[in-house]
XYZ file of C-alpha atoms in Angstrom:
372
model
C 0.000 0.000 0.000
C 1.470 3.407 -0.936
C 2.139 5.863 1.840
C -0.812 8.215 2.418
C -0.509 11.943 3.122
C -2.658 12.545 6.209
C -4.073 15.927 7.236
C -6.750 14.682 9.627
C -5.088 15.922 12.829
C -4.327 19.373 11.395
C -7.874 19.898 10.110
C -9.496 18.559 13.286
C -7.490 20.941 15.452
C -8.142 23.818 13.048
C -11.877 23.204 13.457
C -11.481 23.071 17.249
C -13.024 19.585 17.492
C -11.816 17.107 20.087
C -10.838 13.573 19.090
C -13.563 12.169 21.338
C -16.284 14.302 19.743
C -15.138 13.419 16.228
C -15.053 9.737 17.138
C -18.671 9.849 18.383
C -19.809 11.698 15.249
C -18.120 9.260 12.876
C -18.921 6.089 14.864
C -15.401 4.928 15.744
C -13.316 4.935 18.914
C -11.116 7.795 20.045
C -8.120 5.468 19.744
C -9.018 4.935 16.069
C -8.989 8.676 15.473
C -5.527 8.916 17.029
C -4.329 5.940 14.977
C -5.555 7.550 11.757
C -3.892 10.835 12.665
C -0.625 9.025 13.412
C -0.793 7.294 10.025
C -0.843 3.784 11.501
C -4.410 3.115 10.352
C -5.975 3.952 6.982
C -9.794 4.217 7.144
C -12.147 2.501 4.728
C -14.210 4.496 2.263
C -17.274 4.861 4.502
C -15.264 6.167 7.471
C -13.290 8.555 5.247
C -16.542 9.953 3.845
C -18.027 10.410 7.337
C -14.844 12.159 8.512
C -14.965 14.524 5.541
C -18.636 15.274 6.208
C -18.012 15.936 9.899
C -15.098 18.294 9.180
C -16.830 19.931 6.160
C -14.004 19.154 3.756
C -13.357 16.859 0.805
C -11.924 13.389 1.374
C -8.814 14.371 -0.612
C -8.283 17.239 1.849
C -7.903 14.588 4.573
C -6.083 11.774 2.771
C -4.131 11.848 -0.474
C -1.453 9.933 -2.315
C 1.911 11.697 -2.163
C 2.619 13.841 -5.164
C 5.213 12.510 -7.547
C 8.571 14.200 -7.373
C 8.920 16.678 -10.247
C 11.236 15.575 -12.997
C 14.256 17.675 -13.806
C 13.940 20.437 -16.353
C 15.000 19.538 -19.903
C 18.284 21.052 -21.011
C 18.692 22.499 -24.525
C 21.526 24.321 -26.226
C 20.240 27.506 -27.848
C 21.469 30.474 -29.845
C 21.045 33.749 -27.967
C 19.369 36.429 -30.025
C 22.113 38.949 -30.950
C 21.799 42.392 -29.413
C 20.386 41.175 -26.094
C 21.818 42.571 -22.881
C 24.189 40.414 -20.853
C 22.306 37.502 -19.309
C 22.481 36.123 -15.777
C 21.642 32.668 -14.338
C 17.936 32.235 -13.733
C 16.865 34.886 -16.239
C 13.671 33.926 -18.152
C 13.893 33.553 -21.937
C 11.444 32.651 -24.697
C 12.326 30.002 -27.289
C 11.538 29.839 -30.982
C 12.770 27.649 -33.852
C 14.197 29.811 -36.652
C 15.351 27.753 -39.609
C 17.495 25.059 -37.977
C 18.346 26.954 -34.797
C 16.545 27.155 -31.463
C 16.793 30.845 -30.636
C 16.391 32.274 -27.117
C 15.144 35.825 -26.627
C 14.888 37.387 -23.136
C 11.459 39.065 -22.780
C 11.469 42.563 -21.379
C 10.112 42.733 -17.812
C 9.017 46.269 -18.685
C 6.328 46.309 -21.426
C 7.801 48.554 -24.112
C 5.029 47.577 -26.524
C 1.372 48.417 -27.019
C -0.708 46.296 -24.641
C -3.235 43.781 -25.941
C -6.669 45.374 -26.137
C -10.219 44.737 -27.327
C -11.555 48.275 -27.631
C -10.722 51.955 -27.309
C -12.499 54.502 -25.145
C -14.731 56.795 -27.140
C -14.537 60.547 -26.924
C -17.358 60.531 -24.395
C -16.020 61.379 -20.937
C -16.623 58.748 -18.211
C -19.556 59.515 -15.923
C -20.323 57.653 -12.688
C -17.686 55.071 -13.607
C -19.308 54.292 -16.989
C -18.477 55.248 -20.556
C -18.688 53.965 -24.143
C -15.958 52.059 -25.976
C -15.504 51.089 -29.608
C -15.039 47.303 -29.828
C -12.651 45.915 -32.444
C -14.387 42.525 -32.866
C -18.156 42.901 -32.853
C -18.657 39.115 -32.561
C -16.656 38.677 -29.345
C -18.769 38.531 -26.157
C -15.740 38.085 -23.801
C -17.421 35.281 -21.819
C -14.345 33.026 -21.808
C -12.466 35.442 -19.561
C -11.638 35.743 -15.884
C -10.815 39.186 -14.484
C -8.255 39.064 -11.670
C -6.879 41.994 -9.715
C -3.535 41.590 -7.973
C 0.119 42.547 -7.814
C 1.969 39.249 -8.286
C 3.769 39.124 -11.668
C 3.626 35.319 -11.392
C -0.058 35.481 -12.344
C 1.153 35.854 -15.939
C 2.424 32.251 -15.741
C -1.059 31.108 -14.736
C -2.527 33.119 -17.617
C -0.186 31.406 -20.075
C -1.175 27.909 -18.910
C -4.891 28.728 -18.922
C -4.765 29.500 -22.632
C -4.593 25.768 -23.400
C -7.994 25.409 -21.677
C -9.465 28.173 -23.832
C -9.646 30.599 -20.903
C -8.233 34.111 -21.030
C -7.040 35.667 -17.785
C -7.369 39.455 -17.804
C -4.870 40.950 -15.343
C -5.670 44.205 -13.568
C -2.634 45.437 -11.652
C -3.758 46.508 -8.176
C -2.263 46.185 -4.708
C -3.748 43.724 -2.211
C -6.098 46.169 -0.477
C -7.363 47.578 -3.771
C -7.904 44.074 -5.145
C -10.028 42.972 -2.195
C -12.071 46.184 -2.448
C -12.736 45.474 -6.130
C -13.862 41.946 -5.248
C -16.147 43.284 -2.521
C -17.692 45.736 -4.997
C -18.345 42.940 -7.514
C -15.947 44.352 -10.121
C -13.628 41.330 -10.509
C -13.854 37.552 -10.321
C -10.680 37.097 -8.253
C -8.551 39.212 -5.929
C -4.913 38.355 -5.271
C -3.658 39.347 -1.839
C -0.677 39.114 0.528
C -1.708 41.026 3.636
C -0.187 39.813 6.886
C -2.120 40.299 10.126
C 0.247 41.876 12.644
C -1.343 40.383 15.758
C -1.538 36.763 14.564
C 1.064 36.634 11.787
C -1.547 34.921 9.577
C -1.672 35.850 5.888
C -4.863 37.192 4.294
C -7.562 35.268 6.170
C -7.992 37.821 9.001
C -8.344 40.744 6.582
C -10.744 38.803 4.350
C -12.764 37.876 7.439
C -13.075 41.552 8.333
C -14.126 42.636 4.842
C -16.527 39.885 3.737
C -19.550 38.139 5.262
C -18.908 34.662 6.626
C -18.828 31.907 3.954
C -19.149 34.393 1.071
C -15.578 34.052 -0.214
C -13.360 31.078 -0.986
C -9.626 31.491 -0.456
C -7.218 29.447 -2.589
C -3.445 29.381 -2.188
C -1.520 30.635 -5.230
C 1.985 30.154 -3.821
C 4.289 30.909 -0.950
C 6.823 33.524 -2.015
C 9.862 35.241 -0.563
C 9.732 38.987 -0.040
C 12.634 41.114 1.013
C 15.010 43.940 0.136
C 15.951 44.114 -3.545
C 19.385 45.707 -3.993
C 21.644 46.561 -6.900
C 23.597 43.603 -8.294
C 26.312 42.612 -5.869
C 24.708 44.731 -3.113
C 27.336 47.532 -3.367
C 25.839 49.431 -0.405
C 26.165 46.372 1.844
C 22.503 46.431 2.862
C 21.800 43.643 5.378
C 18.444 44.594 6.890
C 15.729 47.201 7.288
C 17.866 49.178 9.753
C 20.228 50.037 6.873
C 17.422 51.896 5.076
C 17.815 54.720 7.612
C 21.403 55.321 6.477
C 22.082 58.665 4.765
C 23.717 56.968 1.763
C 20.731 54.673 1.031
C 17.737 55.733 -1.082
C 14.670 53.539 -1.564
C 11.511 53.461 -3.635
C 8.389 52.563 -1.660
C 4.972 51.152 -2.598
C 1.621 52.893 -2.320
C -0.570 52.680 0.790
C -2.521 49.426 0.878
C 0.260 47.421 -0.765
C 1.468 44.354 1.119
C 5.098 45.344 0.492
C 4.561 48.734 2.100
C 2.839 47.105 5.088
C 5.836 44.769 5.445
C 8.233 47.720 5.420
C 6.129 49.701 7.884
C 5.898 46.787 10.320
C 9.693 46.391 10.348
C 10.244 50.136 10.736
C 7.804 50.205 13.650
C 9.551 47.300 15.338
C 12.907 49.054 14.949
C 11.414 52.407 16.037
C 12.456 54.061 12.772
C 10.156 56.786 11.409
C 9.339 56.944 7.717
C 10.865 60.405 7.416
C 14.225 58.929 8.396
C 14.189 56.753 5.256
C 15.252 58.579 2.102
C 12.729 57.815 -0.644
C 9.959 56.669 1.701
C 7.501 58.934 -0.162
C 8.748 57.878 -3.608
C 6.214 55.420 -5.022
C 6.436 52.589 -7.577
C 3.189 50.864 -8.611
C 4.270 47.227 -8.300
C 7.070 44.734 -7.654
C 8.587 44.894 -11.150
C 8.375 48.713 -11.487
C 10.067 49.030 -8.086
C 12.810 46.560 -9.014
C 13.313 48.340 -12.337
C 14.092 51.574 -10.509
C 16.816 49.702 -8.615
C 18.159 48.165 -11.840
C 18.255 51.543 -13.594
C 20.210 53.101 -10.724
C 17.490 55.566 -9.690
C 17.423 54.109 -6.159
C 19.496 51.709 -4.091
C 16.791 49.304 -3.025
C 13.096 48.487 -2.618
C 10.833 45.908 -0.980
C 9.752 43.280 -3.523
C 9.839 39.543 -4.249
C 12.870 37.408 -4.969
C 11.404 36.673 -8.417
C 11.341 40.408 -9.226
C 14.998 40.674 -8.213
C 15.911 37.651 -10.298
C 14.285 39.005 -13.458
C 16.615 42.011 -13.384
C 19.693 40.188 -12.036
C 19.586 42.121 -8.741
C 20.605 41.293 -5.184
C 18.104 40.085 -2.610
C 18.031 40.158 1.192
C 15.140 37.904 2.376
C 12.805 39.216 5.074
C 9.800 36.889 5.091
C 8.119 33.969 3.358
C 4.384 34.544 3.026
C 1.351 33.208 1.217
C -0.099 34.878 -1.827
C -3.759 33.820 -1.977
C -6.611 34.143 -4.447
C -9.981 35.253 -3.034
C -13.004 34.191 -5.101
C -16.702 34.842 -4.552
C -18.295 31.476 -3.838
C -20.999 31.970 -6.472
C -18.239 32.082 -9.099
C -16.613 28.788 -8.094
C -18.751 26.699 -10.441
C -17.991 28.821 -13.498
C -16.212 26.586 -16.070
C -13.438 29.149 -16.444
C -12.839 29.255 -12.670
C -12.856 25.445 -12.515
C -10.222 25.416 -15.281
C -8.144 27.883 -13.272
C -8.351 25.767 -10.108
C -7.395 22.670 -12.097
C -4.382 24.484 -13.592
C -3.110 25.460 -10.125
C -2.750 21.734 -9.351
C -0.823 20.841 -12.512
C 2.840 19.930 -12.072
C 4.054 21.625 -15.284
C 2.506 24.914 -14.181
C 4.026 24.629 -10.699
C 7.468 23.835 -12.110
C 7.420 26.880 -14.358
C 6.337 29.200 -11.531
C 8.994 27.836 -9.174
C 11.677 28.223 -11.846
C 11.237 32.003 -11.601
C 12.832 31.849 -8.140
C 11.414 32.547 -4.698
C 8.142 30.658 -5.269
C 7.041 27.510 -3.456
C 4.012 26.199 -5.352
C 3.537 22.908 -3.495
C 0.369 24.254 -1.817
C -0.996 25.876 -4.990
C -4.698 25.153 -5.358
C -5.210 24.313 -1.668
C -8.482 25.733 -0.379
C -8.098 27.551 2.920
C -11.617 28.925 3.348
């Protein structure tokens, strides 16, 4: 019999249910509950179903076969597209066969091209948040799309994999607080968020609990990522922690209010009793992880708070501060939409997880796990 991954004890304790009470509900002994939690006893189908019903979860949330170890990435020799800037290990590239050569071209992390679009705003000025647009394709009804607001650049990897399922992911760049507000107002299908609760240290669930009625929102893990101080390559200023941001020779770029990265910075400054006005560049704002990292790469500032993946894209230094969950909040009435089901299925696919983790700083093993 293959080894079984067992989450019974964790879920029982999370629900605040005693082993004795669960045993009475399911019709087994307390010792049996302990044996199942210890992994020394695997329940039959009927008991597993009763356990899942009692704990209000799916059977696979309690017991599952271990996931197969991911295979190594395939290695290919390629021709670098001439004229590209000097590359660094871990930098993403796109591949294309040209004649008999496999050519690699590094995509720009800054979009220097016209964005994809479906329409243009008419000359009529917006009123009460509404206006007219001129649609390019009159036959398109845009029903195969999911609108997601968030700040994680890794969502673009999810969008790429969803294309094979015929689903288009429309990305609206917003910080965590703005994204949850848009979800609350019914403007998006999904909100991406990484807001840490200071009192408990828990990611996202406390803030979502404060904003939304009970049982109105499902929360799905996207990934666990590393966030920290992004520095110039080689860290020439020798920045080792938040306390160095108060130095006179260090200039930062910050994030806007409501952004998880700004909240992370503020919590560390508060703990160290450093006021924002002591940090040069505290009021300088970049609207996202990649824009902030780009200012470091271009030499405009010495550092910023962003993800390891953002640092890796530009070949920058990184001083880790915290590993935290980036979650997707979804209105429960949208869960049965075919496009949302395709998205949830994609989160559990090994090829998608491998690609996301290859960007650096992402742990996608819990991707697709439902937390609420």
